[in-house]
Amino acid sequence: ALSVASFRRSLPQFCEPEFREGGGVEFAGLYHPLLANPVPNSARIGNDCIVTGSNASGKSTFIKAVAVNCVLAQTIGTCSAERFSLDFFYVATSMALRDDVLAGESYFVAEIKSLKRILAYCRARRCAVFIDEILRGTNTPERIASSVAVLRMLHETQSLCLVASHDVELTAILAGVYDNCHFSEKFEGDGIVFDYLLKQGPSRSTNAIRLLEYMGFDRRIVEEARAFLENGGA
C-alpha cells in the first residue's frame, strides 16, 4: 500500500480504472508514467487498430503507454491518465525484442517466436495484444504478406490488438478489419517538430531522409537518397 501511495504521489495525474465488459479500452489524458514531460492522448479503442506514422513520431511510446496502463489497472488499480476504462484482459506484448547470439537465434526468429506465443495466448483467453513494428526483421514483401496473415488471425480470436508499423500498406489491405490512427510531424525550416498527438486515419507522411539531413549527414548521402526515392528506387 505504501508503494502504491508513493507511486501515485509521483505522478502528475492519476486515476483509478473502471472495468466494463466488452468495452475495449477508453481513456482521456493518457500518458507514459516514465516520461518527464509527457503529451497526453485521449481515444477509444474498441476494435483492433494499426498505428502508423513516421520515425520518432510517438507510435511506440503510445502503444507502450496503453499496454502498461492495462497492466497497472489490473494490478494496483492506478493509471497514469485522467480517466481509464477497460475490459478484463490478459496483456500480451511483442516489444523490444533482441537476437540471441549464444542461442543462434536471429532477430526474425525472436519475432516469430513472440508472435506464436501471443497467438497461443489469444486462443486460450481474451487478450489485449500490443505489437511494436511487426516483423520488421525480414524483407518488405514477405513482411507485409506475413503481417497480414498474422493480424487477420489475431482479429479472429476476438482479442483486442494494437499494432505499430511503418508499413502503410497494411492499413489499405486490412481496411474494414483494423481501424487506423497515426502520429505525424511538421517541418519548420530545417527542423522537425513532433506534437505526439494521436490522429485518426492512416499516416500519409514519411521523414527518414529528412531526419538524415536534420542529423547532419553528408549532403551527398541525403541528395542521393532523395533522388533514388524520386526515381522509384531505380
GROMACS .gro file of C-alpha atoms in nm:
model
  234
    1ALA     CA    1   0.000   0.000   0.000
    2LEU     CA    2   0.287   0.238   0.078
    3SER     CA    3   0.446   0.163  -0.262
    4VAL     CA    4   0.121   0.233  -0.445
    5ALA     CA    5   0.069   0.555  -0.249
    6SER     CA    6   0.425   0.664  -0.330
    7PHE     CA    7   0.377   0.584  -0.698
    8ARG     CA    8   0.055   0.783  -0.709
    9ARG     CA    9   0.223   1.080  -0.540
   10SER     CA   10   0.500   1.072  -0.804
   11LEU     CA   11   0.254   1.109  -1.093
   12PRO     CA   12   0.133   1.446  -1.224
   13GLN     CA   13  -0.210   1.289  -1.281
   14PHE     CA   14  -0.361   0.951  -1.194
   15CYS     CA   15  -0.699   0.782  -1.175
   16GLU     CA   16  -0.850   0.456  -1.060
   17PRO     CA   17  -0.967   0.241  -1.353
   18GLU     CA   18  -1.321   0.149  -1.446
   19PHE     CA   19  -1.392  -0.202  -1.572
   20ARG     CA   20  -1.658  -0.252  -1.840
   21GLU     CA   21  -1.713  -0.588  -2.001
   22GLY     CA   22  -1.687  -0.575  -2.379
   23GLY     CA   23  -1.590  -0.209  -2.376
   24GLY     CA   24  -1.239  -0.237  -2.515
   25VAL     CA   25  -1.009   0.037  -2.383
   26GLU     CA   26  -1.109   0.401  -2.344
   27PHE     CA   27  -0.906   0.679  -2.189
   28ALA     CA   28  -0.860   1.052  -2.152
   29GLY     CA   29  -0.533   1.228  -2.076
   30LEU     CA   30  -0.331   0.906  -2.104
   31TYR     CA   31   0.048   0.933  -2.079
   32HIS     CA   32   0.350   0.710  -2.023
   33PRO     CA   33   0.437   0.723  -1.650
   34LEU     CA   34   0.815   0.722  -1.708
   35LEU     CA   35   0.823   1.039  -1.919
   36ALA     CA   36   0.923   1.366  -1.755
   37ASN     CA   37   0.714   1.586  -1.987
   38PRO     CA   38   0.454   1.360  -2.149
   39VAL     CA   39   0.195   1.464  -2.406
   40PRO     CA   40  -0.142   1.317  -2.301
   41ASN     CA   41  -0.373   1.147  -2.552
   42SER     CA   42  -0.739   1.051  -2.548
   43ALA     CA   43  -0.906   0.776  -2.750
   44ARG     CA   44  -1.145   0.483  -2.751
   45ILE     CA   45  -1.006   0.155  -2.887
   46GLY     CA   46  -1.297  -0.077  -2.937
   47ASN     CA   47  -1.158  -0.262  -3.238
   48ASP     CA   48  -0.817  -0.384  -3.349
   49CYS     CA   49  -0.608  -0.090  -3.464
   50ILE     CA   50  -0.291  -0.022  -3.665
   51VAL     CA   51  -0.087   0.280  -3.553
   52THR     CA   52   0.125   0.427  -3.832
   53GLY     CA   53   0.348   0.732  -3.850
   54SER     CA   54   0.695   0.845  -3.939
   55ASN     CA   55   1.012   0.785  -3.741
   56ALA     CA   56   1.024   0.924  -3.384
   57SER     CA   57   0.665   1.050  -3.407
   58GLY     CA   58   0.542   0.864  -3.097
   59LYS     CA   59   0.394   0.531  -3.216
   60SER     CA   60   0.594   0.302  -2.988
   61THR     CA   61   0.562   0.524  -2.682
   62PHE     CA   62   0.186   0.540  -2.729
   63ILE     CA   63   0.125   0.165  -2.750
   64LYS     CA   64   0.360   0.111  -2.456
   65ALA     CA   65   0.162   0.368  -2.256
   66VAL     CA   66  -0.165   0.186  -2.328
   67ALA     CA   67  -0.009  -0.153  -2.250
   68VAL     CA   68   0.149  -0.052  -1.920
   69ASN     CA   69  -0.174   0.113  -1.807
   70CYS     CA   70  -0.369  -0.205  -1.883
   71VAL     CA   71  -0.127  -0.384  -1.650
   72LEU     CA   72  -0.136  -0.114  -1.382
   73ALA     CA   73  -0.517  -0.104  -1.392
   74GLN     CA   74  -0.549  -0.476  -1.325
   75THR     CA   75  -0.278  -0.495  -1.058
   76ILE     CA   76  -0.253  -0.184  -0.840
   77GLY     CA   77  -0.568  -0.004  -0.956
   78THR     CA   78  -0.375   0.304  -1.064
   79CYS     CA   79  -0.348   0.453  -1.415
   80SER     CA   80  -0.145   0.744  -1.549
   81ALA     CA   81  -0.444   0.918  -1.704
   82GLU     CA   82  -0.735   1.144  -1.622
   83ARG     CA   83  -0.974   0.859  -1.698
   84PHE     CA   84  -0.916   0.496  -1.796
   85SER     CA   85  -1.168   0.220  -1.855
   86LEU     CA   86  -1.115  -0.129  -1.990
   87ASP     CA   87  -1.238  -0.483  -2.015
   88PHE     CA   88  -1.055  -0.753  -1.818
   89PHE     CA   89  -0.763  -0.856  -2.039
   90TYR     CA   90  -0.458  -1.076  -2.029
   91VAL     CA   91  -0.186  -0.842  -2.160
   92ALA     CA   92   0.040  -0.993  -2.427
   93THR     CA   93   0.319  -0.794  -2.589
   94SER     CA   94   0.586  -0.820  -2.857
   95MET     CA   95   0.824  -0.530  -2.795
   96ALA     CA   96   1.196  -0.457  -2.761
   97LEU     CA   97   1.297  -0.794  -2.900
   98ARG     CA   98   1.664  -0.890  -2.945
   99ASP     CA   99   1.861  -1.154  -3.126
  100ASP     CA  100   2.049  -1.413  -2.920
  101VAL     CA  101   2.399  -1.488  -3.048
  102LEU     CA  102   2.468  -1.763  -2.795
  103ALA     CA  103   2.146  -1.946  -2.881
  104GLY     CA  104   2.196  -1.887  -3.253
  105GLU     CA  105   1.862  -1.707  -3.272
  106SER     CA  106   1.824  -1.420  -3.521
  107TYR     CA  107   1.606  -1.116  -3.463
  108PHE     CA  108   1.343  -1.250  -3.703
  109VAL     CA  109   1.334  -1.587  -3.524
  110ALA     CA  110   1.280  -1.400  -3.196
  111GLU     CA  111   0.993  -1.211  -3.360
  112ILE     CA  112   0.810  -1.515  -3.493
  113LYS     CA  113   0.851  -1.700  -3.162
  114SER     CA  114   0.699  -1.399  -2.988
  115LEU     CA  115   0.404  -1.386  -3.228
  116LYS     CA  116   0.348  -1.762  -3.195
  117ARG     CA  117   0.336  -1.721  -2.816
  118ILE     CA  118   0.082  -1.440  -2.850
  119LEU     CA  119  -0.141  -1.643  -3.082
  120ALA     CA  120  -0.141  -1.927  -2.829
  121TYR     CA  121  -0.244  -1.685  -2.552
  122CYS     CA  122  -0.524  -1.540  -2.765
  123ARG     CA  123  -0.667  -1.882  -2.844
  124ALA     CA  124  -0.683  -1.962  -2.473
  125ARG     CA  125  -0.824  -1.634  -2.335
  126ARG     CA  126  -0.927  -1.280  -2.423
  127CYS     CA  127  -0.613  -1.069  -2.452
  128ALA     CA  128  -0.504  -0.714  -2.511
  129VAL     CA  129  -0.221  -0.752  -2.762
  130PHE     CA  130   0.047  -0.489  -2.824
  131ILE     CA  131   0.297  -0.536  -3.109
  132ASP     CA  132   0.570  -0.283  -3.187
  133GLU     CA  133   0.691  -0.284  -3.551
  134ILE     CA  134   0.551  -0.620  -3.654
  135LEU     CA  135   0.800  -0.849  -3.836
  136ARG     CA  136   1.050  -0.572  -3.915
  137GLY     CA  137   1.332  -0.829  -3.919
  138THR     CA  138   1.265  -0.950  -4.274
  139ASN     CA  139   1.227  -0.819  -4.630
  140THR     CA  140   0.936  -0.593  -4.722
  141PRO     CA  141   0.722  -0.823  -4.944
  142GLU     CA  142   0.734  -1.117  -4.702
  143ARG     CA  143   0.693  -0.888  -4.401
  144ILE     CA  144   0.371  -0.742  -4.539
  145ALA     CA  145   0.233  -1.080  -4.651
  146SER     CA  146   0.313  -1.246  -4.317
  147SER     CA  147   0.190  -0.949  -4.114
  148VAL     CA  148  -0.146  -0.953  -4.293
  149ALA     CA  149  -0.190  -1.324  -4.225
  150VAL     CA  150  -0.094  -1.294  -3.856
  151LEU     CA  151  -0.310  -0.986  -3.797
  152ARG     CA  152  -0.613  -1.149  -3.961
  153MET     CA  153  -0.570  -1.450  -3.734
  154LEU     CA  154  -0.538  -1.230  -3.425
  155HIS     CA  155  -0.854  -1.046  -3.526
  156GLU     CA  156  -1.044  -1.376  -3.543
  157THR     CA  157  -0.952  -1.461  -3.183
  158GLN     CA  158  -1.168  -1.171  -3.055
  159SER     CA  159  -0.876  -1.026  -2.862
  160LEU     CA  160  -0.800  -0.653  -2.883
  161CYS     CA  161  -0.489  -0.587  -3.092
  162LEU     CA  162  -0.290  -0.260  -3.114
  163VAL     CA  163  -0.004  -0.270  -3.367
  164ALA     CA  164   0.258  -0.008  -3.452
  165SER     CA  165   0.401  -0.029  -3.803
  166HIS     CA  166   0.580   0.171  -4.072
  167ASP     CA  167   0.409  -0.039  -4.340
  168VAL     CA  168   0.121   0.183  -4.451
  169GLU     CA  169   0.030  -0.091  -4.700
  170LEU     CA  170  -0.121  -0.281  -4.406
  171THR     CA  171  -0.376  -0.005  -4.350
  172ALA     CA  172  -0.516  -0.048  -4.702
  173ILE     CA  173  -0.504  -0.429  -4.710
  174LEU     CA  174  -0.674  -0.461  -4.371
  175ALA     CA  175  -0.920  -0.175  -4.419
  176GLY     CA  176  -1.253  -0.272  -4.268
  177VAL     CA  177  -1.084  -0.523  -4.038
  178TYR     CA  178  -0.847  -0.298  -3.843
  179ASP     CA  179  -0.908   0.065  -3.754
  180ASN     CA  180  -0.632   0.317  -3.824
  181CYS     CA  181  -0.471   0.603  -3.636
  182HIS     CA  182  -0.139   0.779  -3.672
  183PHE     CA  183   0.117   1.027  -3.544
  184SER     CA  184   0.278   1.294  -3.759
  185GLU     CA  185   0.522   1.586  -3.759
  186LYS     CA  186   0.566   1.933  -3.905
  187PHE     CA  187   0.868   2.063  -4.095
  188GLU     CA  188   0.968   2.412  -3.991
  189GLY     CA  189   1.265   2.546  -4.184
  190ASP     CA  190   1.544   2.294  -4.143
  191GLY     CA  191   1.388   2.144  -3.832
  192ILE     CA  192   1.124   1.883  -3.749
  193VAL     CA  193   0.860   1.939  -3.481
  194PHE     CA  194   0.662   1.649  -3.331
  195ASP     CA  195   0.337   1.714  -3.145
  196TYR     CA  196   0.296   1.349  -3.028
  197LEU     CA  197  -0.083   1.377  -3.065
  198LEU     CA  198  -0.286   1.080  -3.187
  199LYS     CA  199  -0.481   1.142  -3.508
  200GLN     CA  200  -0.745   0.938  -3.688
  201GLY     CA  201  -0.675   0.751  -4.010
  202PRO     CA  202  -0.355   0.610  -4.162
  203SER     CA  203  -0.032   0.808  -4.191
  204ARG     CA  204   0.042   0.985  -4.520
  205SER     CA  205   0.389   1.117  -4.438
  206THR     CA  206   0.748   0.988  -4.422
  207ASN     CA  207   1.054   1.156  -4.279
  208ALA     CA  208   1.350   0.916  -4.284
  209ILE     CA  209   1.555   1.115  -4.538
  210ARG     CA  210   1.466   1.445  -4.373
  211LEU     CA  211   1.593   1.302  -4.044
  212LEU     CA  212   1.925   1.213  -4.211
  213GLU     CA  213   1.953   1.575  -4.319
  214TYR     CA  214   1.844   1.706  -3.980
  215MET     CA  215   2.106   1.494  -3.802
  216GLY     CA  216   2.385   1.637  -4.015
  217PHE     CA  217   2.458   1.357  -4.261
  218ASP     CA  218   2.676   1.445  -4.559
  219ARG     CA  219   2.471   1.633  -4.822
  220ARG     CA  220   2.575   1.382  -5.089
  221ILE     CA  221   2.413   1.099  -4.892
  222VAL     CA  222   2.093   1.296  -4.847
  223GLU     CA  223   2.071   1.402  -5.212
  224GLU     CA  224   2.144   1.054  -5.344
  225ALA     CA  225   1.881   0.900  -5.115
  226ARG     CA  226   1.624   1.158  -5.219
  227ALA     CA  227   1.700   1.111  -5.590
  228PHE     CA  228   1.677   0.733  -5.556
  229LEU     CA  229   1.338   0.766  -5.389
  230GLU     CA  230   1.206   1.011  -5.650
  231ASN     CA  231   1.311   0.772  -5.930
  232GLY     CA  232   1.112   0.491  -5.777
  233GLY     CA  233   1.414   0.303  -5.645
  234ALA     CA  234   1.580   0.279  -5.986
   0.00000   0.00000   0.00000
